[in-house]
Every structure is written in structure tokens, then in C-alpha cells.
PDB file of C-alpha atoms in Angstrom:
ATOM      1  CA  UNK A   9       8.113  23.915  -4.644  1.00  0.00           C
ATOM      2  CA  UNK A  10       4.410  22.832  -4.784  1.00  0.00           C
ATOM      3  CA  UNK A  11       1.940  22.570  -1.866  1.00  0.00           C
ATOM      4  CA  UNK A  12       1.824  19.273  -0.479  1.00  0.00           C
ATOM      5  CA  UNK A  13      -1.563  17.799   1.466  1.00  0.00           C
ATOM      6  CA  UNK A  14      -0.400  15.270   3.535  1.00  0.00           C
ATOM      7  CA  UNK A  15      -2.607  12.935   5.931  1.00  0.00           C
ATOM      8  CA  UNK A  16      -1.690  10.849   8.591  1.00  0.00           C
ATOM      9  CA  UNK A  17      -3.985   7.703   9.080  1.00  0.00           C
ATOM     10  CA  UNK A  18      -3.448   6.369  12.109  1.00  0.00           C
ATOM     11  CA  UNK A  19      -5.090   4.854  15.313  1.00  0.00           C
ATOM     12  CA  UNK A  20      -5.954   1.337  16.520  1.00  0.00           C
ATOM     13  CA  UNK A  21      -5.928  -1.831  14.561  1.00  0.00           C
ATOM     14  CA  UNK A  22      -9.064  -3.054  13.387  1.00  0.00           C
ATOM     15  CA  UNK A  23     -10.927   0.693  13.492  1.00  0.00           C
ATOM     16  CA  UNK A  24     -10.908   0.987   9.744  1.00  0.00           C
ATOM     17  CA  UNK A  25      -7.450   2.379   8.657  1.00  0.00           C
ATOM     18  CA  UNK A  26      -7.594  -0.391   5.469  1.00  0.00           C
ATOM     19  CA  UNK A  27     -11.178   0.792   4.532  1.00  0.00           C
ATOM     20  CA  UNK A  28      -9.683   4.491   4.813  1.00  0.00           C
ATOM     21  CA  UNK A  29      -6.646   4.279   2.788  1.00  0.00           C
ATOM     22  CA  UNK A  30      -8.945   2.733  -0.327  1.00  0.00           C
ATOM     23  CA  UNK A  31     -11.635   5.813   0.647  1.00  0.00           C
ATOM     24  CA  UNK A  32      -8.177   8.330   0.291  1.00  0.00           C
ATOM     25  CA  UNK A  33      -7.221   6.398  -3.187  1.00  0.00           C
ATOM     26  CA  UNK A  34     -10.430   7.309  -4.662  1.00  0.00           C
ATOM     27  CA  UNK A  35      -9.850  10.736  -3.584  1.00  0.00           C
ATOM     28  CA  UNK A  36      -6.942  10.550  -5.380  1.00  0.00           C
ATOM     29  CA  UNK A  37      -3.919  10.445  -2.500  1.00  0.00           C
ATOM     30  CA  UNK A  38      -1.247   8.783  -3.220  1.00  0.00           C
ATOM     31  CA  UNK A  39      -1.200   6.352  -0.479  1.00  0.00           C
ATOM     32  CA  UNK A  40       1.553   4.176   1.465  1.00  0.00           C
ATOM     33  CA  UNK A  41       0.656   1.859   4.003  1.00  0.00           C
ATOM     34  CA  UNK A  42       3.019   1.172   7.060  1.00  0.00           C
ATOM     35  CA  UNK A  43       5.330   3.810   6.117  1.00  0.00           C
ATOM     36  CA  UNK A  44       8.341   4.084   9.065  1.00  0.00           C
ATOM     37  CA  UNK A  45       8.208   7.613  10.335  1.00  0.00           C
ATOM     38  CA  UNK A  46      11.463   7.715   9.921  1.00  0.00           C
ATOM     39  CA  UNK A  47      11.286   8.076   6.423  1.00  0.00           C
ATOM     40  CA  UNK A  48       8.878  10.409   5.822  1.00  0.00           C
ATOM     41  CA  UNK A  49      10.555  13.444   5.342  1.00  0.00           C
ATOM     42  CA  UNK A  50      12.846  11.989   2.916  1.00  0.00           C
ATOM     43  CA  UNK A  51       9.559  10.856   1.161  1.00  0.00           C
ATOM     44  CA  UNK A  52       8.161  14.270   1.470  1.00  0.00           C
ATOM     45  CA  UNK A  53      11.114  16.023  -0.250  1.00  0.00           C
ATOM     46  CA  UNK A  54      11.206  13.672  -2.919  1.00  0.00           C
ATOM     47  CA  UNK A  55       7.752  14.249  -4.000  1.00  0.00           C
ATOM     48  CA  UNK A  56       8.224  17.446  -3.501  1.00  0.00           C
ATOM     49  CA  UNK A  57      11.106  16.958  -6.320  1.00  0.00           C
ATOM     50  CA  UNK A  58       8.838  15.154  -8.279  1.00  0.00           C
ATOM     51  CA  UNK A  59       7.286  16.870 -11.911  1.00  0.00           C
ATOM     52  CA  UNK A  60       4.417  15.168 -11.281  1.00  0.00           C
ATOM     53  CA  UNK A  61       0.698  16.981 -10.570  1.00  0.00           C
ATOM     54  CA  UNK A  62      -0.878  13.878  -9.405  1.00  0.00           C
ATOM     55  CA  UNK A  63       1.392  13.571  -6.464  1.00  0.00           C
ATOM     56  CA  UNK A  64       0.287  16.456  -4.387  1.00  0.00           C
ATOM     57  CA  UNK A  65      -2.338  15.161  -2.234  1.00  0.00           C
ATOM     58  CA  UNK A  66      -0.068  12.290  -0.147  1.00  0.00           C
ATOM     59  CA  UNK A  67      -2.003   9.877   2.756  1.00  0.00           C
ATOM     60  CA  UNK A  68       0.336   7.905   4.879  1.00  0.00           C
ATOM     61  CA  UNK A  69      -0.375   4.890   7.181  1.00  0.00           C
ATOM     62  CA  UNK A  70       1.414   4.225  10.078  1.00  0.00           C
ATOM     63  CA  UNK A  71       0.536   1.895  13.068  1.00  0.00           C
ATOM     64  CA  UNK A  72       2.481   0.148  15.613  1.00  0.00           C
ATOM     65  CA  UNK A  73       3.394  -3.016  12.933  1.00  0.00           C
ATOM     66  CA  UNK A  74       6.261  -0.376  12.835  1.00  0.00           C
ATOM     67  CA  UNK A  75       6.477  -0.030  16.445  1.00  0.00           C
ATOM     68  CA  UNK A  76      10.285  -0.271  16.189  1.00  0.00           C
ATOM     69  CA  UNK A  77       9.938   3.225  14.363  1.00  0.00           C
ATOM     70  CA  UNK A  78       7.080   4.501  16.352  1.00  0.00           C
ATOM     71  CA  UNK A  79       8.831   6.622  18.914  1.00  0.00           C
ATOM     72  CA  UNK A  80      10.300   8.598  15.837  1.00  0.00           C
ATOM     73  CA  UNK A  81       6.890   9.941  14.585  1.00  0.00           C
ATOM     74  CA  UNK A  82       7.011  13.371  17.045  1.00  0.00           C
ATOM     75  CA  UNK A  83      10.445  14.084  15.824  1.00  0.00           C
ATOM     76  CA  UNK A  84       9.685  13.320  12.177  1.00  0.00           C
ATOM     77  CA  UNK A  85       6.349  15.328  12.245  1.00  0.00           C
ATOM     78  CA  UNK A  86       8.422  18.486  13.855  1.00  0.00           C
ATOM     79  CA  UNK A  87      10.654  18.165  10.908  1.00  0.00           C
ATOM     80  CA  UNK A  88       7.750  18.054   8.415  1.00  0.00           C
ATOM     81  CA  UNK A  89       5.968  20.667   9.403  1.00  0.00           C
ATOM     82  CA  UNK A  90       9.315  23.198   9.017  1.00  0.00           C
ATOM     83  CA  UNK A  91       9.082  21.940   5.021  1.00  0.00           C
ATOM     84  CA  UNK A  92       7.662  25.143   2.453  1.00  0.00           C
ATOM     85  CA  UNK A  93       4.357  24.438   1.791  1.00  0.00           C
ATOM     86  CA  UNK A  94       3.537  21.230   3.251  1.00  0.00           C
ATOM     87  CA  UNK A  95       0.213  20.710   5.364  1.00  0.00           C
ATOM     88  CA  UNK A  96       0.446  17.680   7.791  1.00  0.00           C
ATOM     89  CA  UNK A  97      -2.717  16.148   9.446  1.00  0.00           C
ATOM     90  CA  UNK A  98      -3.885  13.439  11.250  1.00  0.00           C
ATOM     91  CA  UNK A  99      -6.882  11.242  11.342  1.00  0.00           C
ATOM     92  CA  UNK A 100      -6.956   9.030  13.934  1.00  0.00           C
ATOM     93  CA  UNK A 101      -9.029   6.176  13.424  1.00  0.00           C
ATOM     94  CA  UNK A 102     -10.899   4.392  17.251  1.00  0.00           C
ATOM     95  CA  UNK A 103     -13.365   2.169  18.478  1.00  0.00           C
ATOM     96  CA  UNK A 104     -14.648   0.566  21.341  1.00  0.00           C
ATOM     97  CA  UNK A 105     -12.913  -2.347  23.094  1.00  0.00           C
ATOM     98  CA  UNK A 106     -15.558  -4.975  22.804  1.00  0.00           C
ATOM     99  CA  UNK A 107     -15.740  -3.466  18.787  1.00  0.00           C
ATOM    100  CA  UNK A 108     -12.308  -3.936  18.365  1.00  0.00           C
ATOM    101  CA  UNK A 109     -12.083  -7.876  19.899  1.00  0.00           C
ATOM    102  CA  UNK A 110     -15.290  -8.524  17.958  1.00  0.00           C
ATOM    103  CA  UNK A 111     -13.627  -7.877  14.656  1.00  0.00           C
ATOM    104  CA  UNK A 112     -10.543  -9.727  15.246  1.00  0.00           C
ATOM    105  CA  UNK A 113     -12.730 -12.566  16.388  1.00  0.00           C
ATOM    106  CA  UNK A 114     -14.698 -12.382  12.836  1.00  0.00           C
ATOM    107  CA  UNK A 115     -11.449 -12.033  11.015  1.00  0.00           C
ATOM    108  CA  UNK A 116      -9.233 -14.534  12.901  1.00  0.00           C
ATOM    109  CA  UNK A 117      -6.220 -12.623  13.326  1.00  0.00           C
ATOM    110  CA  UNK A 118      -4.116 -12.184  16.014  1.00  0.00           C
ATOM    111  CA  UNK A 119      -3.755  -8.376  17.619  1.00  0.00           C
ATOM    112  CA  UNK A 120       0.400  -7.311  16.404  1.00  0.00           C
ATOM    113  CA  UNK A 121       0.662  -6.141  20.178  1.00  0.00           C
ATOM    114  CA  UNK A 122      -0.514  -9.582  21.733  1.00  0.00           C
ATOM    115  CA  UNK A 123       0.468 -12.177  18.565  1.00  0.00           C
ATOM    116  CA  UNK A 124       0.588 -15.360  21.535  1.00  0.00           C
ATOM    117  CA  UNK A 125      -2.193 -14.192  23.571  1.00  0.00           C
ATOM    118  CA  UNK A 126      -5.830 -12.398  24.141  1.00  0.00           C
ATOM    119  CA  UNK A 127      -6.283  -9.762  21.470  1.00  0.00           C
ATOM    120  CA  UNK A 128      -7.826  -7.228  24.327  1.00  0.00           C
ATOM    121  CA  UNK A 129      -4.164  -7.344  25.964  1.00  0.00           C
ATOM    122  CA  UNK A 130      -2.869  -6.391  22.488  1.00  0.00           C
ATOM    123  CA  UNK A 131      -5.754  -3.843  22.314  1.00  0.00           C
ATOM    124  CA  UNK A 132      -4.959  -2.197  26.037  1.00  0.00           C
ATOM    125  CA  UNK A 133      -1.373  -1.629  25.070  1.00  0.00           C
ATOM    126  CA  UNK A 134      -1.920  -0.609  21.559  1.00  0.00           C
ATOM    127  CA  UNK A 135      -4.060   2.265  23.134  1.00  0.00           C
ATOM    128  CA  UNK A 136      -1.786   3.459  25.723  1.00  0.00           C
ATOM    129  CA  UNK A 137       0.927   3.878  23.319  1.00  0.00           C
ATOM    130  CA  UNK A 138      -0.985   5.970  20.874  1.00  0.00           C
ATOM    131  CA  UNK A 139      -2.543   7.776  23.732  1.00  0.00           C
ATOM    132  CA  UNK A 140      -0.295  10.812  22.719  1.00  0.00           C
ATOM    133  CA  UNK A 141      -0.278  10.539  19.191  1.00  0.00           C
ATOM    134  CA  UNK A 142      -4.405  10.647  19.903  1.00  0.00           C
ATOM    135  CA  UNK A 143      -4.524  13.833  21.428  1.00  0.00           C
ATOM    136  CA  UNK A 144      -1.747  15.008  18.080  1.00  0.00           C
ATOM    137  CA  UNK A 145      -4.609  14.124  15.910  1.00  0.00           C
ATOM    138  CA  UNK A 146      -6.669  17.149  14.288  1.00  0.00           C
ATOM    139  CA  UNK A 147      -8.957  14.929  12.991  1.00  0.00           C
ATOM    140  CA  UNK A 148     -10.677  11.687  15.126  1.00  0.00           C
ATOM    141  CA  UNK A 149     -13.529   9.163  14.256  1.00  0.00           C
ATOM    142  CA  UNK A 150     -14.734   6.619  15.915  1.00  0.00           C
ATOM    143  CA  UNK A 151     -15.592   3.848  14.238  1.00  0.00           C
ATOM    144  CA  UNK A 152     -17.705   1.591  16.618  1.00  0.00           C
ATOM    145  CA  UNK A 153     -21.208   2.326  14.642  1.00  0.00           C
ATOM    146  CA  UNK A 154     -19.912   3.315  11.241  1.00  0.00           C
ATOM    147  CA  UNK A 155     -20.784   0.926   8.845  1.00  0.00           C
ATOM    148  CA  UNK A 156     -18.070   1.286   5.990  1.00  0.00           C
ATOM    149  CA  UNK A 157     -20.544   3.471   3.697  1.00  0.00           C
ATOM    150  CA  UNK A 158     -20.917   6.000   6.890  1.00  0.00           C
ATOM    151  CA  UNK A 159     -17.071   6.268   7.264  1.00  0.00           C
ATOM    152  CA  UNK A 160     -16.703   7.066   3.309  1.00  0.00           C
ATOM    153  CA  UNK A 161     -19.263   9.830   3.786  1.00  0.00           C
ATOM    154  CA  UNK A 162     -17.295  10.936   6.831  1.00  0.00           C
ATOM    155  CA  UNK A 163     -13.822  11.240   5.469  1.00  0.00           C
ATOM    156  CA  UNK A 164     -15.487  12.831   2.125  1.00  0.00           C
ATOM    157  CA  UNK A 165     -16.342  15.365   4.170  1.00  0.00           C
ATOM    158  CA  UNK A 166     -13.447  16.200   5.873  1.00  0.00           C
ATOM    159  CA  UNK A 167     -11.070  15.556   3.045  1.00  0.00           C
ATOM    160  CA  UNK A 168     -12.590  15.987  -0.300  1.00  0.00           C
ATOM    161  CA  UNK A 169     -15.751  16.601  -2.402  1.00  0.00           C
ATOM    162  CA  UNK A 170     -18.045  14.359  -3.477  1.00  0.00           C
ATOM    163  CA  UNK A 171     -17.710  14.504  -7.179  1.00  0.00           C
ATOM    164  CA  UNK A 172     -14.005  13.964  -6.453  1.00  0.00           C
ATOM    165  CA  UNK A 173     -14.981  10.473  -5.386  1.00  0.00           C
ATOM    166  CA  UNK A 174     -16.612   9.693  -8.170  1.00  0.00           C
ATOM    167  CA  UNK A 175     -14.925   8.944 -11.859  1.00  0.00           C
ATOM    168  CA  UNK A 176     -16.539   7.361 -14.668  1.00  0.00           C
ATOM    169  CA  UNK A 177     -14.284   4.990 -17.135  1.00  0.00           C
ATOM    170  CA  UNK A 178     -15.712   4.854 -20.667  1.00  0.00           C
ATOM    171  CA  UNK A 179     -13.970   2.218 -22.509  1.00  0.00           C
ATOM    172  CA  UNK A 180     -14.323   1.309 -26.697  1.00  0.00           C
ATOM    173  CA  UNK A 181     -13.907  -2.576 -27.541  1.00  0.00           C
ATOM    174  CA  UNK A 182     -14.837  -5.257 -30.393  1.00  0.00           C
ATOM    175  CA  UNK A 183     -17.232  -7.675 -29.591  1.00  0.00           C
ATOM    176  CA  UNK A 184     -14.875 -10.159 -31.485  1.00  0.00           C
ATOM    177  CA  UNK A 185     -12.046  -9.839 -29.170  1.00  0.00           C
ATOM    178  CA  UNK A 186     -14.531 -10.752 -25.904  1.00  0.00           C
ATOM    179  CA  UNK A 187     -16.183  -8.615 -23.447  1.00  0.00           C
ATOM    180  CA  UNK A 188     -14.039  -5.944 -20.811  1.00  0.00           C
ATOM    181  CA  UNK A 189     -14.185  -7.806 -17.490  1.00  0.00           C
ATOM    182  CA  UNK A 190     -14.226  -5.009 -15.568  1.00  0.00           C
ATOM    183  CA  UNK A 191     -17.219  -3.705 -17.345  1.00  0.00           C
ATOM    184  CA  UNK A 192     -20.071  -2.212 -15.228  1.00  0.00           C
ATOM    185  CA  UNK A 193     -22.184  -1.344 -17.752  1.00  0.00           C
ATOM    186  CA  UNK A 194     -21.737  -2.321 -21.502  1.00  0.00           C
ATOM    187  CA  UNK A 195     -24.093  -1.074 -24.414  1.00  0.00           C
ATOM    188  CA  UNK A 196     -24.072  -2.819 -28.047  1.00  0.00           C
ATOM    189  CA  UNK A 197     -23.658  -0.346 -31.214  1.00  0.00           C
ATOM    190  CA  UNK A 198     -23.134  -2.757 -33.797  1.00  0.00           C
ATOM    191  CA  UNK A 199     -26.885  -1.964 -34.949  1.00  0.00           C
ATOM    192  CA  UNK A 200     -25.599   1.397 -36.100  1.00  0.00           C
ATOM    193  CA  UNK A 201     -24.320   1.919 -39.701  1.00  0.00           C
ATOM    194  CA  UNK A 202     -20.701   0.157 -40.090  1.00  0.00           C
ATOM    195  CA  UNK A 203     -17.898   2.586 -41.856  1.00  0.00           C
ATOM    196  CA  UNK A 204     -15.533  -0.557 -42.330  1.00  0.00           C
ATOM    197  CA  UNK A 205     -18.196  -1.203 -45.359  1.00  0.00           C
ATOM    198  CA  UNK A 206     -17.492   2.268 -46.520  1.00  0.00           C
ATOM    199  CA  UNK A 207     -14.239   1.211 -48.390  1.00  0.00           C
ATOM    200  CA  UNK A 208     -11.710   4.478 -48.421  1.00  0.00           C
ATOM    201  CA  UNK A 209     -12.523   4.556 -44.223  1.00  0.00           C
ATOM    202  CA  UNK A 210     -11.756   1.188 -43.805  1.00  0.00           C
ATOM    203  CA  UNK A 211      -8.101   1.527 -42.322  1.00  0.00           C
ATOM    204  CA  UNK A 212      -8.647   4.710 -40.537  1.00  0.00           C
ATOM    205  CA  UNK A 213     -10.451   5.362 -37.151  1.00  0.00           C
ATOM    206  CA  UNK A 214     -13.537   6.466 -34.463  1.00  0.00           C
ATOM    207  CA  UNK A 215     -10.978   9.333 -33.536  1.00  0.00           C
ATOM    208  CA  UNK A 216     -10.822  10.615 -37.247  1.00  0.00           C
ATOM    209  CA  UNK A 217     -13.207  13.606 -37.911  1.00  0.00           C
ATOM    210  CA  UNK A 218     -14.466  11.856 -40.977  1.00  0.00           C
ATOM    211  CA  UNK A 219     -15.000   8.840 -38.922  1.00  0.00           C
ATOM    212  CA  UNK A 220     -17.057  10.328 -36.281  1.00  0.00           C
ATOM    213  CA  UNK A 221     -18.750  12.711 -38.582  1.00  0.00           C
ATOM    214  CA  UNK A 222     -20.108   9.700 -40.559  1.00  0.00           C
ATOM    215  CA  UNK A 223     -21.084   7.483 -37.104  1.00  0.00           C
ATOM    216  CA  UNK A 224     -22.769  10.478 -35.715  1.00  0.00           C
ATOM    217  CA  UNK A 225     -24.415  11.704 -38.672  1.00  0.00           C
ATOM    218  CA  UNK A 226     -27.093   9.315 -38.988  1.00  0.00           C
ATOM    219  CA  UNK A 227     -30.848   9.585 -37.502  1.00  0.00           C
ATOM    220  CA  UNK A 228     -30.379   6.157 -35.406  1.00  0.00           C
ATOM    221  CA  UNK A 229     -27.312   7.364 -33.908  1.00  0.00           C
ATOM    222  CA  UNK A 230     -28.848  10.374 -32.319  1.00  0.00           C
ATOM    223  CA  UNK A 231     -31.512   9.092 -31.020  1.00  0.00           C
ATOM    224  CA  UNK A 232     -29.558   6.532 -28.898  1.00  0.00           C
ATOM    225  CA  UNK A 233     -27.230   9.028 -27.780  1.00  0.00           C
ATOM    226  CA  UNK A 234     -29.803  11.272 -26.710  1.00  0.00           C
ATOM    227  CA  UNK A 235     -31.502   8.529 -24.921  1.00  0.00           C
ATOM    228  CA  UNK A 236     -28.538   6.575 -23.629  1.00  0.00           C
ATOM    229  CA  UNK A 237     -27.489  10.258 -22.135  1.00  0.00           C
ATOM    230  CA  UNK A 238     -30.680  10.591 -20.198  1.00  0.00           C
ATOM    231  CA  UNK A 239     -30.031   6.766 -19.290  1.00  0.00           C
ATOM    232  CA  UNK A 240     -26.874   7.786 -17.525  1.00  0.00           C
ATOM    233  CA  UNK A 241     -27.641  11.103 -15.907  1.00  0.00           C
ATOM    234  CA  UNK A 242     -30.414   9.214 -13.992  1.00  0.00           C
ATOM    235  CA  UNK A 243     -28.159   6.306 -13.112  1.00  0.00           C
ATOM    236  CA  UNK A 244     -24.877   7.890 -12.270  1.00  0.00           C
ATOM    237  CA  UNK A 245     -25.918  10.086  -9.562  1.00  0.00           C
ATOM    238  CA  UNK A 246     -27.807   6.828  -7.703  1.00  0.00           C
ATOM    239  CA  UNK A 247     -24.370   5.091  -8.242  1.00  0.00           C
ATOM    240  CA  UNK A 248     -22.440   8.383  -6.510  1.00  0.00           C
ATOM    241  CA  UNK A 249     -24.889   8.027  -3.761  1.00  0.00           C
ATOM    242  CA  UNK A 250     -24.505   4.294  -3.547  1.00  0.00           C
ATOM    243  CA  UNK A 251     -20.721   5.055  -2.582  1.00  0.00           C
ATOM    244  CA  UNK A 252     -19.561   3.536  -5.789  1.00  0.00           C
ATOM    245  CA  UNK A 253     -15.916   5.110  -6.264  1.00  0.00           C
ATOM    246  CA  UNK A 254     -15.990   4.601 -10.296  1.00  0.00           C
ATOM    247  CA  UNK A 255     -17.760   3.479 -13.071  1.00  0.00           C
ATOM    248  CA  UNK A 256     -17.240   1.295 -16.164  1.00  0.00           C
ATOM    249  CA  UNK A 257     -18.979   2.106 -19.247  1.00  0.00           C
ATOM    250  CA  UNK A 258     -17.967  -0.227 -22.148  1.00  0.00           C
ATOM    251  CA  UNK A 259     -19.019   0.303 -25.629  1.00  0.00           C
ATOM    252  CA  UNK A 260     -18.800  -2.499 -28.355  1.00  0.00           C
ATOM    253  CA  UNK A 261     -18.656  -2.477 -31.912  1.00  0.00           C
ATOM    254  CA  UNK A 262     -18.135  -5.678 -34.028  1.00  0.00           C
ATOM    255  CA  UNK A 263     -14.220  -4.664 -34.341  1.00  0.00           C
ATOM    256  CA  UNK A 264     -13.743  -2.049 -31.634  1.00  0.00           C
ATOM    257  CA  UNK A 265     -12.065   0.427 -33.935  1.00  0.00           C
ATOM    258  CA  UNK A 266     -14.320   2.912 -35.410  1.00  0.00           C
ATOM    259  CA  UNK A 267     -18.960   3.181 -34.304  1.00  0.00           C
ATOM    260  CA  UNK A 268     -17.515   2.385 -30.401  1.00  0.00           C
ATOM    261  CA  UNK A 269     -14.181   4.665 -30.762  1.00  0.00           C
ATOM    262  CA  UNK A 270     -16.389   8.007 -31.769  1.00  0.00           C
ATOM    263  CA  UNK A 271     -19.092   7.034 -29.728  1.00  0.00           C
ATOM    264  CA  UNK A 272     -16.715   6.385 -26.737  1.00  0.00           C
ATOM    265  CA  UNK A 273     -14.988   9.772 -27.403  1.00  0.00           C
ATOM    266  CA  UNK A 274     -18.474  11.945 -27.836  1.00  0.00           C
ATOM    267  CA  UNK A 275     -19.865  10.457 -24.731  1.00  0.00           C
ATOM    268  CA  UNK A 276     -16.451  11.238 -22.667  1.00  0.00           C
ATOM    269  CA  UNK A 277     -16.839  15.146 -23.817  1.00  0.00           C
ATOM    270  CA  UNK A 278     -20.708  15.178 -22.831  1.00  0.00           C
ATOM    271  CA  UNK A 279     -20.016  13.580 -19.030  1.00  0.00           C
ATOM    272  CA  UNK A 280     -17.035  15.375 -18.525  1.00  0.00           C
ATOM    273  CA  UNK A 281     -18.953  18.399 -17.576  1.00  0.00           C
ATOM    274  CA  UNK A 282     -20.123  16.436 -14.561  1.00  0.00           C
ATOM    275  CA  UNK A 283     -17.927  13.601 -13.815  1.00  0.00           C
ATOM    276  CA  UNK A 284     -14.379  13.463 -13.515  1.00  0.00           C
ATOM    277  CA  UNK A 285     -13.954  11.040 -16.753  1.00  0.00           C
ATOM    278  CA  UNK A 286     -11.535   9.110 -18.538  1.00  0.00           C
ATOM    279  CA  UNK A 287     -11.471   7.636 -22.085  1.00  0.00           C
ATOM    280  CA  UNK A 288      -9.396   4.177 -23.370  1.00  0.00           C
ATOM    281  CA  UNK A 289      -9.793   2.228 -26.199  1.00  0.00           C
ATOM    282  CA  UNK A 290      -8.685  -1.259 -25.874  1.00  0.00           C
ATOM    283  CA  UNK A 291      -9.096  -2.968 -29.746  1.00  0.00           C
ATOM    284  CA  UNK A 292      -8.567   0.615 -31.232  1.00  0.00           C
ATOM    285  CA  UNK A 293      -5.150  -1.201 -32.993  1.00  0.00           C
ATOM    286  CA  UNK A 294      -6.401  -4.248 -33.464  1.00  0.00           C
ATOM    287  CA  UNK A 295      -6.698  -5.525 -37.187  1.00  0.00           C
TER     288      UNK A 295
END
């Protein structure tokens, strides 16, 4: 069986458990919101089943929306913690009263504890219910000063490395099939010599070694690499620190098959010693 991280977020509504589970996405936990306790162990062992790598770093939410299957959490935490090789812990997420009613004022929402009257009633018996599972908790934040930066930075620190935080998407596309939306950044290489012209390449592609060889062989081509390289080592890092989770970098070509293909596929080798980086290529197929 495989070790198993598994986090708890709990704690009182409105101190940030929705901003936390995204943090403990980017960290790449595989999340569940308002999970009954009841069913976690039976979640547990069937990830712990599962062939998958990606699933061994698991971040569960539960609050009293679930209050019905509340009560269960002791016994269901004494049962996970006599599993092989799992690690259970618990962040417990707080603020101040006056914090707390603020935000529900600014959102409009009505406390789950109090849905027909004041949301400090809801708040008073939210936290005398989780007044045990409080003092459970190995790990507690308040919340009442944090903006939502400052709790990223917080739970990075407890729960995972910077430069886990932070991924950068590189993505190859033709400029004839429209831009990526999701593009952060996008760069134009259609100014670089064109293999389509070159008649035996036509049909093939950036990720053939003739391909690339012939896209990165030429003077013009190196030097925008070389600069476009020492673009990005300046900008990523001031994204990181920003608290961006990832990055889109989109490269274009007229066709999106062969100058933004190799050119997608160098640049993924070259950050990958830094970043944690993936490579697509959405018109790679295309005509």
C-alpha cells in the first residue's frame, strides 16, 4: 500500500476553508468538499486501491453543512489513523466574531447554523460544536487579518513548497484556428522560417526531429529563444511571488502544427529544470 497525506480542513464558516481547498488543489491534493465523515475511511481505502500516483496527497472538507454526520468524525478519525501508512491532519480554519458576521454581511448569505435568524447565533453555536474538534486540530490559523495572499503563503508553508505551487502550461496553436482563451501570455512565431513551404515536411510535424532540427536551426530562431528565455526567467519568478498558481504560455504559428509544436516542446525541456511544466498542443492534428 502507498503512503497517504491526508488533511482535514475544517473550522468555522466564512474563515477561509473555500480559499484553502483551491490553495490545496494547486498543491496538488486531491480535494472533496463536504465529505460525511462517515465515509472517509471507505474513501481512504479506495484510494489506497487506486494505481494512481497523483492520488496520494488527499485534502478533505468537512463542516457542519454535514452536521447530521458530524458526531461521527472522532470515531471515523480513530479508524483512519489504524490504516498502514496513512497520515491524518487537521487544519482548522477561525476568525473573530465581528470578522465572521462582517463577511456574511458582504456576501449575503445566511449562517447554515442560524438559516431564519442573526448569523452571530449561527456563529455562537457553530463554535461550541467544533470546540473539540478545535483542540483535535494539529494545525490552526486564524484568519481575521489574513488577506487571501497571506493565507496561501501560510498553508505553503505548512503543507508544501513553493515551487510546488507554481506550474507553467506551455501550449502550441495556429493563429488560423483563433487565439487560446486561457492564454496568459502568447508570443507570435510566424516570422520564423515556415517548413510547410519545404514540400517533403509538409505532412509531418514540430515533434519530428527533422522538423525541429530545421525550426531551430536558423540564426533568427536562436536569438528569440535566447531572448524570450531571459524574458521568462525574469517574469516567472515575479508571477510565483505574485501568488499566481499557474501560468499560460501560448505559442502561435500560422497552422499550429510544426515552428509553434518544436518551439513549444524546446521551451518545455529548458523550464522544466525550474518549474513544474506541462506541454499540449491544441491544432497539432489539425489540417
Amino acid at each position: 500500500m502507498k503512503d497517504i497525506q491526508v488533511v482535514i480542513i475544517t473550522g468555522m464558516s466564512g474563515a477561509g476553508k473555500t480559499v484553502a481547498t483551491r490553495i490545496f488543489e494547486d498543491l496538488g491534493y486531491f480535494c472533496i468538499d463536504n465529505l460525511p465523515p462517515t465515509l472517509m475511511p471507505k474513501f481512504i481505502d479506495l484510494i489506497q486501491d487506486s494505481d494512481s500516483d497523483k492520488l496520494n496527497k488527499v485534502a478533505l472538507v468537512m463542516d457542519l453543512r454535514g452536521r447530521e454526520f458530524f458526531d461521527s468524525l472522532f470515531s471515523s478519525l480513530d479508524a483512519l489513523s489504524r490504516l498502514d501508512k496513512i497520515r491524518p491532519k487537521i487544519l482548522f480554519l477561525d476568525a473573530k466574531d465581528q470578522t465572521l458576521v462582517r463577511r456574511y454581511k458582504e456576501t449575503r448569505r445566511s449562517h447554515p447554523m442560524s438559516p431564519q435568524s442573526r448569523p452571530i447565533d449561527g456563529i455562537r453555536r457553530e463554535r461550541e460544536k467544533l470546540e473539540e474538534v478545535k483542540g483535535l486540530a494539529q494545525y490552526y490559523i486564524d484568519t481575521t487579518d489574513l488577506s487571501a495572499r497571506q493565507l496561501r503563503d501560510r498553508i505553503i508553508s505548512e503543507f508544501g513548497s513553493e515551487s510546488a505551487s507554481f506550474r507553467v502550461n506551455l501550449l502550441s496553436f495556429g493563429f488560423k484556428y483563433g487565439l487560446p482563451i486561457d492564454a496568459d501570455l502568447v508570443f507570435d512565431v510566424r516570422f520564423l522560417p515556415n517548413p510547410y513551404y519545404v514540400r517533403h515536411m509538409r505532412d509531418r510535424t514540430g515533434l519530428d526531429a527533422d522538423i525541429s532540427e530545421y525550426v531551430l536551426k536558423w540564426t533568427e530562431t536562436r536569438q528569440f529563444l535566447k531572448k524570450l528565455t531571459d524574458l521568462l526567467h525574469f517574469m516567472l519568478p515575479q508571477y510565483k511571488r505574485e501568488g499566481k498558481g499557474q501560468l499560460v504560455i501560448a505559442i502561435g504559428c500560422t497552422g499550429g502544427k510544426h515552428r509553434s509544436v518544436a518551439l513549444t516542446e524546446w521551451l518545455g525541456k529548458t523550464l522544466s529544470a525550474d518549474y513544474p511544466t506541462s506541454v499540449s498542443h491544441r491544432d497539432i492534428k489539425r489540417g
